[in-house]
Short mmCIF file of C-alpha atoms in Angstrom, two decimals:
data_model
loop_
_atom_site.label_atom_id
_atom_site.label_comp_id
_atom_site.label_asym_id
_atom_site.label_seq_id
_atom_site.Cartn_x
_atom_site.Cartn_y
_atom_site.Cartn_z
CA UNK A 645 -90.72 19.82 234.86
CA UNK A 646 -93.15 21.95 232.85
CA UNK A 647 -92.94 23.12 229.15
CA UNK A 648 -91.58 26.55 229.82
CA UNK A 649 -94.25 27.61 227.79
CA UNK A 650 -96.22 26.80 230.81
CA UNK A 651 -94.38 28.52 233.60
CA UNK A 652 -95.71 32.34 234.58
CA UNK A 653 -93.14 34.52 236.08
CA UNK A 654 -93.04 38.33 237.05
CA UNK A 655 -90.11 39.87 234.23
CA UNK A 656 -89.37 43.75 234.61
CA UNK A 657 -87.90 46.56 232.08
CA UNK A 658 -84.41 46.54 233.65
CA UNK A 659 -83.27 47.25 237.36
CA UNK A 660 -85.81 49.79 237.95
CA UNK A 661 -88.92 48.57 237.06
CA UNK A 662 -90.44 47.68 240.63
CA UNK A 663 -93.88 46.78 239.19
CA UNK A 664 -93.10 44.39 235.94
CA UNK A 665 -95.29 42.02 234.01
CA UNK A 666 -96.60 38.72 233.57
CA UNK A 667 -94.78 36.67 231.08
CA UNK A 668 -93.69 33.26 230.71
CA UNK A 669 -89.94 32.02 231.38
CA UNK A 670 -89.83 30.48 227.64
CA UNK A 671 -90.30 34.37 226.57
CA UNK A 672 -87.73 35.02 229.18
CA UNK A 673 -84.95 32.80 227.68
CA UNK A 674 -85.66 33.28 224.51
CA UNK A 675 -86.80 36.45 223.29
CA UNK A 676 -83.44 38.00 224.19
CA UNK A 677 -81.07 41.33 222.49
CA UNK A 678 -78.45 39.86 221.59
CA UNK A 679 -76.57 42.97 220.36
CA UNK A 680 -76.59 44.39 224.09
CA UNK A 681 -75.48 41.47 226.05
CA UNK A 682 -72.50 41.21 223.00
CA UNK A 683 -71.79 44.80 223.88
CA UNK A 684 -71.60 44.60 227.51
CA UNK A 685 -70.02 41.19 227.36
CA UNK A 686 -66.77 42.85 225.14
CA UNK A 687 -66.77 46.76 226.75
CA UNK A 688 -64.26 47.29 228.98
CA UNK A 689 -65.67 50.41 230.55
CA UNK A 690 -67.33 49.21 233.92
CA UNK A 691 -69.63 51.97 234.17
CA UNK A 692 -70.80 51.46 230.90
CA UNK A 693 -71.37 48.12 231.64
CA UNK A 694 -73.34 48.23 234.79
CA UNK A 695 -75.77 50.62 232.76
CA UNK A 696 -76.23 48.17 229.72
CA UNK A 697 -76.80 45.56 232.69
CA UNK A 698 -79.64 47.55 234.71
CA UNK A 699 -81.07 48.40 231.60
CA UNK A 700 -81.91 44.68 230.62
CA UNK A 701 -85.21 42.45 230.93
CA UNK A 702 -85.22 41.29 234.25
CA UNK A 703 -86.90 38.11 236.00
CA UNK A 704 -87.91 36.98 239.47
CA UNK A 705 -87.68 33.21 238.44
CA UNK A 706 -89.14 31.63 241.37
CA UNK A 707 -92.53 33.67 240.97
CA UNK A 708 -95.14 35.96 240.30
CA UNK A 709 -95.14 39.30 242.29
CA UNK A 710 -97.81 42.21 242.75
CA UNK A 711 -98.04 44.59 243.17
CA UNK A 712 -94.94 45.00 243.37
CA UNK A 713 -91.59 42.93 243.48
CA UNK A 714 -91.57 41.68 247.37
CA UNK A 715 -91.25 38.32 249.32
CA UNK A 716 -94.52 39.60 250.70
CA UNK A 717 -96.45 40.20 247.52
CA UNK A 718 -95.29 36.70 246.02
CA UNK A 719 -98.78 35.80 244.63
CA UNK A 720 -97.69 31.96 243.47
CA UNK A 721 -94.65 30.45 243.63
CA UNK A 722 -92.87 29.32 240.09
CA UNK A 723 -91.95 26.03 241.77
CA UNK A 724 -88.18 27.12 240.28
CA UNK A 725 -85.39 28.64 241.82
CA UNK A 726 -82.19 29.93 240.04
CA UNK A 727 -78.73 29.64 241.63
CA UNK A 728 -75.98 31.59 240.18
CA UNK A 729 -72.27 29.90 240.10
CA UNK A 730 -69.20 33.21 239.69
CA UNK A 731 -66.05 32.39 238.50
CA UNK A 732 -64.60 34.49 241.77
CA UNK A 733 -65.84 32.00 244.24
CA UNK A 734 -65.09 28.74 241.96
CA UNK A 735 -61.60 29.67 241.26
CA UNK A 736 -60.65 25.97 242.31
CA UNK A 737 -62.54 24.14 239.87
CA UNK A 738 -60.11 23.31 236.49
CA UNK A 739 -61.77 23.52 233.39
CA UNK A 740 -64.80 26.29 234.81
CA UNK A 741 -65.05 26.77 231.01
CA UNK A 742 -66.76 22.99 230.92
CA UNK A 743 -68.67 23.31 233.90
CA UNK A 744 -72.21 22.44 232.34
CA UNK A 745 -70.61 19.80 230.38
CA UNK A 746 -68.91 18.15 232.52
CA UNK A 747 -71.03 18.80 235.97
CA UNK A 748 -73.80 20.30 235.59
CA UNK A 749 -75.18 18.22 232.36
CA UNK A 750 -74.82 15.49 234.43
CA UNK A 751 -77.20 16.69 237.59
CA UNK A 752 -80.44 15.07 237.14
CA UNK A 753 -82.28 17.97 239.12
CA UNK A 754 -80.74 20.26 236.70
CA UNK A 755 -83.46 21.44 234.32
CA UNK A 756 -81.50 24.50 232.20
CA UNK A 757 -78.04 26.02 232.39
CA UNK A 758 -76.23 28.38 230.71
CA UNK A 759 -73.83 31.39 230.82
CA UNK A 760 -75.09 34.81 233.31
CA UNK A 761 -74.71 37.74 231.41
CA UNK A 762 -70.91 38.30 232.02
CA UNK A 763 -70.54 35.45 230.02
CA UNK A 764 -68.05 34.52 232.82
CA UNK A 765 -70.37 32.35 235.31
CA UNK A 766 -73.46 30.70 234.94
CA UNK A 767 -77.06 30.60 235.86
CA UNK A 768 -79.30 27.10 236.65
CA UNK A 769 -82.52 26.70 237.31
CA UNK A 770 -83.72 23.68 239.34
CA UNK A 771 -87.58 22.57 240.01
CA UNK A 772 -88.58 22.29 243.55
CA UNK A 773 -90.67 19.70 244.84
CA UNK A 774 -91.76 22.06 247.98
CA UNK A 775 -91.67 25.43 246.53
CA UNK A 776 -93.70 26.34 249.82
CA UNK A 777 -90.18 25.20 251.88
CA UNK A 778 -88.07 27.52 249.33
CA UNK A 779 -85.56 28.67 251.84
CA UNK A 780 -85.05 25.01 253.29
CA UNK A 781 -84.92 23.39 249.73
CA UNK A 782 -82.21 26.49 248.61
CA UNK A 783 -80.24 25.85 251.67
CA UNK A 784 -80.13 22.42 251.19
CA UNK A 785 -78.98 22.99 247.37
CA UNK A 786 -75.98 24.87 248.72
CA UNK A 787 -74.47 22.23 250.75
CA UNK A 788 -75.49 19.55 247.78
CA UNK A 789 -73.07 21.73 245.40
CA UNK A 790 -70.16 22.63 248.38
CA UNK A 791 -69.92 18.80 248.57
CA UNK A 792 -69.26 18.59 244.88
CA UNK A 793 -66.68 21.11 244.82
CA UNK A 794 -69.36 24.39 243.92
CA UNK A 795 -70.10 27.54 245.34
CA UNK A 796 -73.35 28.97 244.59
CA UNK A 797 -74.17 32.67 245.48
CA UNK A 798 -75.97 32.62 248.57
CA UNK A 799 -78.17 36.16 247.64
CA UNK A 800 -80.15 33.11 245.43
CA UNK A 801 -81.78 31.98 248.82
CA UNK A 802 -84.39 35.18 248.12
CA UNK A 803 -87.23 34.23 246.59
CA UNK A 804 -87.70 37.64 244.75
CA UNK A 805 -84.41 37.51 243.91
CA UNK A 806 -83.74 39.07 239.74
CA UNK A 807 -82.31 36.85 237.82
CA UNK A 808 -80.71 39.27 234.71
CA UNK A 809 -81.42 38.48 230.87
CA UNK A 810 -78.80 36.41 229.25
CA UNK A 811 -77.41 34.75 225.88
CA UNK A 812 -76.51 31.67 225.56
CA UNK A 813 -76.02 30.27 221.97
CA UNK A 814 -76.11 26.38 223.58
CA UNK A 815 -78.38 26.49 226.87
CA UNK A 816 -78.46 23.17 228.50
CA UNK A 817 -82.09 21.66 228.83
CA UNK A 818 -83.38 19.23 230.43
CA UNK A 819 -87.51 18.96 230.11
CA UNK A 820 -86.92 15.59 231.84
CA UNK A 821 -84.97 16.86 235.04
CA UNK A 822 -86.67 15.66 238.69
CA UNK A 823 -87.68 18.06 240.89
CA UNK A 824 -85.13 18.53 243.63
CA UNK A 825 -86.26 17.40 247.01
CA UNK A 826 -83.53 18.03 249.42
CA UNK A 827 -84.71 19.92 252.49
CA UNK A 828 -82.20 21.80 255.40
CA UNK A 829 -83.13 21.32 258.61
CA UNK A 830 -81.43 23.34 261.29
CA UNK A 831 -79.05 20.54 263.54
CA UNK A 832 -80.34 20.08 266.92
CA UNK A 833 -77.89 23.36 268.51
CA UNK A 834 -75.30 22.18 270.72
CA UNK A 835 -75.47 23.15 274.58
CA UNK A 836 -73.18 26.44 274.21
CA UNK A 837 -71.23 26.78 277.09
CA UNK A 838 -68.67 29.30 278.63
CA UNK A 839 -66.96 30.13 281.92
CA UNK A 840 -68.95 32.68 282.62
CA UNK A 841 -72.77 30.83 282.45
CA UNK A 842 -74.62 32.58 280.51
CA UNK A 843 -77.50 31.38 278.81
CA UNK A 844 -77.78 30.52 275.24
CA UNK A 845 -79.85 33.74 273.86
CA UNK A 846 -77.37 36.42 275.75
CA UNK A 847 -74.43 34.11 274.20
CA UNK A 848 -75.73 34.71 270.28
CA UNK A 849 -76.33 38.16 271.12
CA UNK A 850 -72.90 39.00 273.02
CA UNK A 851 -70.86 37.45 269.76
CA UNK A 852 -73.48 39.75 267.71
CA UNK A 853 -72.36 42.43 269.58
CA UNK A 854 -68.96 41.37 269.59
CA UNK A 855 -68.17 40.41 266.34
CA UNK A 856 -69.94 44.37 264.58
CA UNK A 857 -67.43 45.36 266.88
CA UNK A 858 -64.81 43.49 265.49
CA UNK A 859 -66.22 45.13 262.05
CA UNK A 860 -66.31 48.81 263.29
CA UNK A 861 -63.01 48.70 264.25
CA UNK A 862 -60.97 46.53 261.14
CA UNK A 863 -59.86 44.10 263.96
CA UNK A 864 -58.54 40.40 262.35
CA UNK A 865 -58.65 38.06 264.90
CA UNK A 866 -57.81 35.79 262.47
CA UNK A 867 -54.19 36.50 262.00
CA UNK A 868 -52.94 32.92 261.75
CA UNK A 869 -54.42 30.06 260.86
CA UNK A 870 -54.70 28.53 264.01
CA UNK A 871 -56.63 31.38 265.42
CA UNK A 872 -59.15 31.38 262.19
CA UNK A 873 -59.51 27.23 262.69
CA UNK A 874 -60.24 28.07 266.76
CA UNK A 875 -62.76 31.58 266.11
CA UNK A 876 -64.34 29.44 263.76
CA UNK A 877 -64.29 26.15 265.99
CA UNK A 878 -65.95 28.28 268.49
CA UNK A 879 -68.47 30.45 266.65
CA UNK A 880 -69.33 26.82 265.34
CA UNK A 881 -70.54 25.97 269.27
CA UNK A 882 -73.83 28.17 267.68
CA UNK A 883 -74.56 26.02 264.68
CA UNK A 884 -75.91 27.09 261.73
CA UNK A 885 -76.18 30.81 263.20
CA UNK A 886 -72.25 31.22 263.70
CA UNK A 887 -71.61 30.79 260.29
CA UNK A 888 -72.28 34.56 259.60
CA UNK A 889 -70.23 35.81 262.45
CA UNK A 890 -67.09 33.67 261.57
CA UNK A 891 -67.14 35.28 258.11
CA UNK A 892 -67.75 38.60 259.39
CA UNK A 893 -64.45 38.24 261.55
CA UNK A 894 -62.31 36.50 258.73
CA UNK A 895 -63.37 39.17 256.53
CA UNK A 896 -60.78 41.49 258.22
CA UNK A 897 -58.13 39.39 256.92
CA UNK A 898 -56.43 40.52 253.58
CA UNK A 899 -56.99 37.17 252.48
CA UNK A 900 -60.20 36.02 253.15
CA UNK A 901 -61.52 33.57 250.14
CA UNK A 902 -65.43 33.47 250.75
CA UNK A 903 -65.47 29.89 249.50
CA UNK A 904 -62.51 28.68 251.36
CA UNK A 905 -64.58 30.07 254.35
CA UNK A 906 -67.35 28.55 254.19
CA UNK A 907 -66.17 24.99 253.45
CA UNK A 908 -64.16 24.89 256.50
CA UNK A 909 -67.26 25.75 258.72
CA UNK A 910 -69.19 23.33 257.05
CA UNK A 911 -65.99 20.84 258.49
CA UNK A 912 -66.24 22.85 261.71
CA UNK A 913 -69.95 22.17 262.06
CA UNK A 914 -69.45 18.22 261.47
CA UNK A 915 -65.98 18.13 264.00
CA UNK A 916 -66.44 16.47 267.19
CA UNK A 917 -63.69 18.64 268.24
CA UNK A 918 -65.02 20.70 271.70
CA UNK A 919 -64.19 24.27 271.56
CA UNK A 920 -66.72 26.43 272.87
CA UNK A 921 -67.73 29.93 272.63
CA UNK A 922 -65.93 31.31 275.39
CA UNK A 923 -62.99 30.93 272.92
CA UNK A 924 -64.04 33.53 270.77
CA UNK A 925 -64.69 35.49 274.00
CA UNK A 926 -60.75 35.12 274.98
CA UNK A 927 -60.27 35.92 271.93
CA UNK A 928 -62.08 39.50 271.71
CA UNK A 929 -60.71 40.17 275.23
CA UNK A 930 -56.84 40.00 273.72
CA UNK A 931 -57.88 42.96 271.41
CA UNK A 932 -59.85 44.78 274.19
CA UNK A 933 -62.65 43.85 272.85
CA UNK A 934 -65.21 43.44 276.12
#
């Protein structure tokens, strides 16, 4: 990748700063207090901490923005993007104290890593070979890291996302790391089909309606696990698109894991198994849900 003495991005004075200014992500890294990320890192006061954390330097990695901080006003693209890895959606992985060591060191796309602010999760930044196809390439980057085990925080997807100052006393770099080059492209959708006929588009938006419904009203459909494997077996029938609505609907469940959720619609989507959406329909219709 470049010297990060190379690479221009947009870095603000804390949360509120919508307008920011040019800098370089070396300056970024680097030119850090260390004193207030210590402080926020050992207070115990959440308040307290959420203003020490709006109050530091903060970055849109992937870019340079103006006038102000907006997919729209991206005026060039970093060629980087920054995915964030929490401890609360990794609780799986033994040893998330070693992750860089023993993972993410070991990613040849990885070109810097090191601890987010809470000192709790961590932050990497990857090169992208089609910086113009950001969205594909990010999308692509989560199911790369699902099939290793790792859940990355899919808010990362926006390009003018801000990526909060850090300290890490032993960053991982990697001035050598390839460019990642993985792409997403949406699977051909499956014919969606239901007793009733009706075509595909009033199908998505009926379950849209449906499922805020399902919201509005606190209603878990997914009381078992039977019922979660067929609502999500069905809202699979969509493709990519269902994958919102069956965590909307297992988010009514007291013990909805987002991770957990995710990786068994990722199985759902590669199942030959043939449930279709008018599942989900009999479903809603058991909870008068029309």
């Amino acid at each position: 990748m470049k010297s990060f003495q190379e690479i221009e991005i947009t870095v603000y004075r804390g949360v509120k700063d919508r307008v920011g200014h040019l800098s370089t992500l070396h300056d970024f890294l680097t030119n850090v207090d260390v004193s207030a990320i210590t402080e926020l890192r050992s207070c115990t006061d959440a308040e307290r901490k959420r203003q020490i954390k709006m109050s530091l330097p903060q970055a849109t990695i992937s870019g340079v923005f103006s006038p102000t901080r907006s997919a729209e006003n991206l005026v060039r693209h970093s060629g980087l993007i920054c995915i964030d890895i929490d401890l609360k959606e990794n609780e799986h992985i033994e040893n998330f104290d070693m992750l860089i060591e023993d993972v993410l060191s070991r990613i040849e796309e990885v070109a810097y890593a090191a601890h987010s602010v809470s000192g709790k999760g961590y932050f990497v930044i990857i090169q992208l070979r089609y910086p113009q196809l950001h969205k594909a390439q990010f999308e692509q980057l989560v199911r790369v890291f699902a099939d290793m085990g790792i859940y990355i925080d899919r808010a990362c997807g926006d390009v003018c996302r801000l990526r909060c100052q850090s300290y890490d006393e032993h960053p991982y770099i990697n001035i050598d790391a390839k460019p990642f080059s993985g792409i997403y492209r949406e699977p051909k959708k499956p014919r969606v089909w239901c007793q009733s006929g009706y075509a595909e588009g009033d199908v998505e938006e009926k379950v849209a309606r449906l499922c805020r419904e399902v919201a509005m009203r606190h209603i878990d459909l997914t009381a078992n696990y039977e019922d979660w494997v067929k609502i999500g077996a069905a809202l699979s029938s969509l493709g990519e698109s269902g994958r919102q609505w069956f965590h909307l609907c297992s988010s009514q469940n007291s013990g909805y894991n987002p991770a957990e959720c995710d990786r068994k619609f990722n199985n759902l989507l590669r199942s030959t198994r043939q449930i279709g959406i008018g599942t989900f329909f009999y479903y809603c219709r058991q909870y008068g849900i029309e």
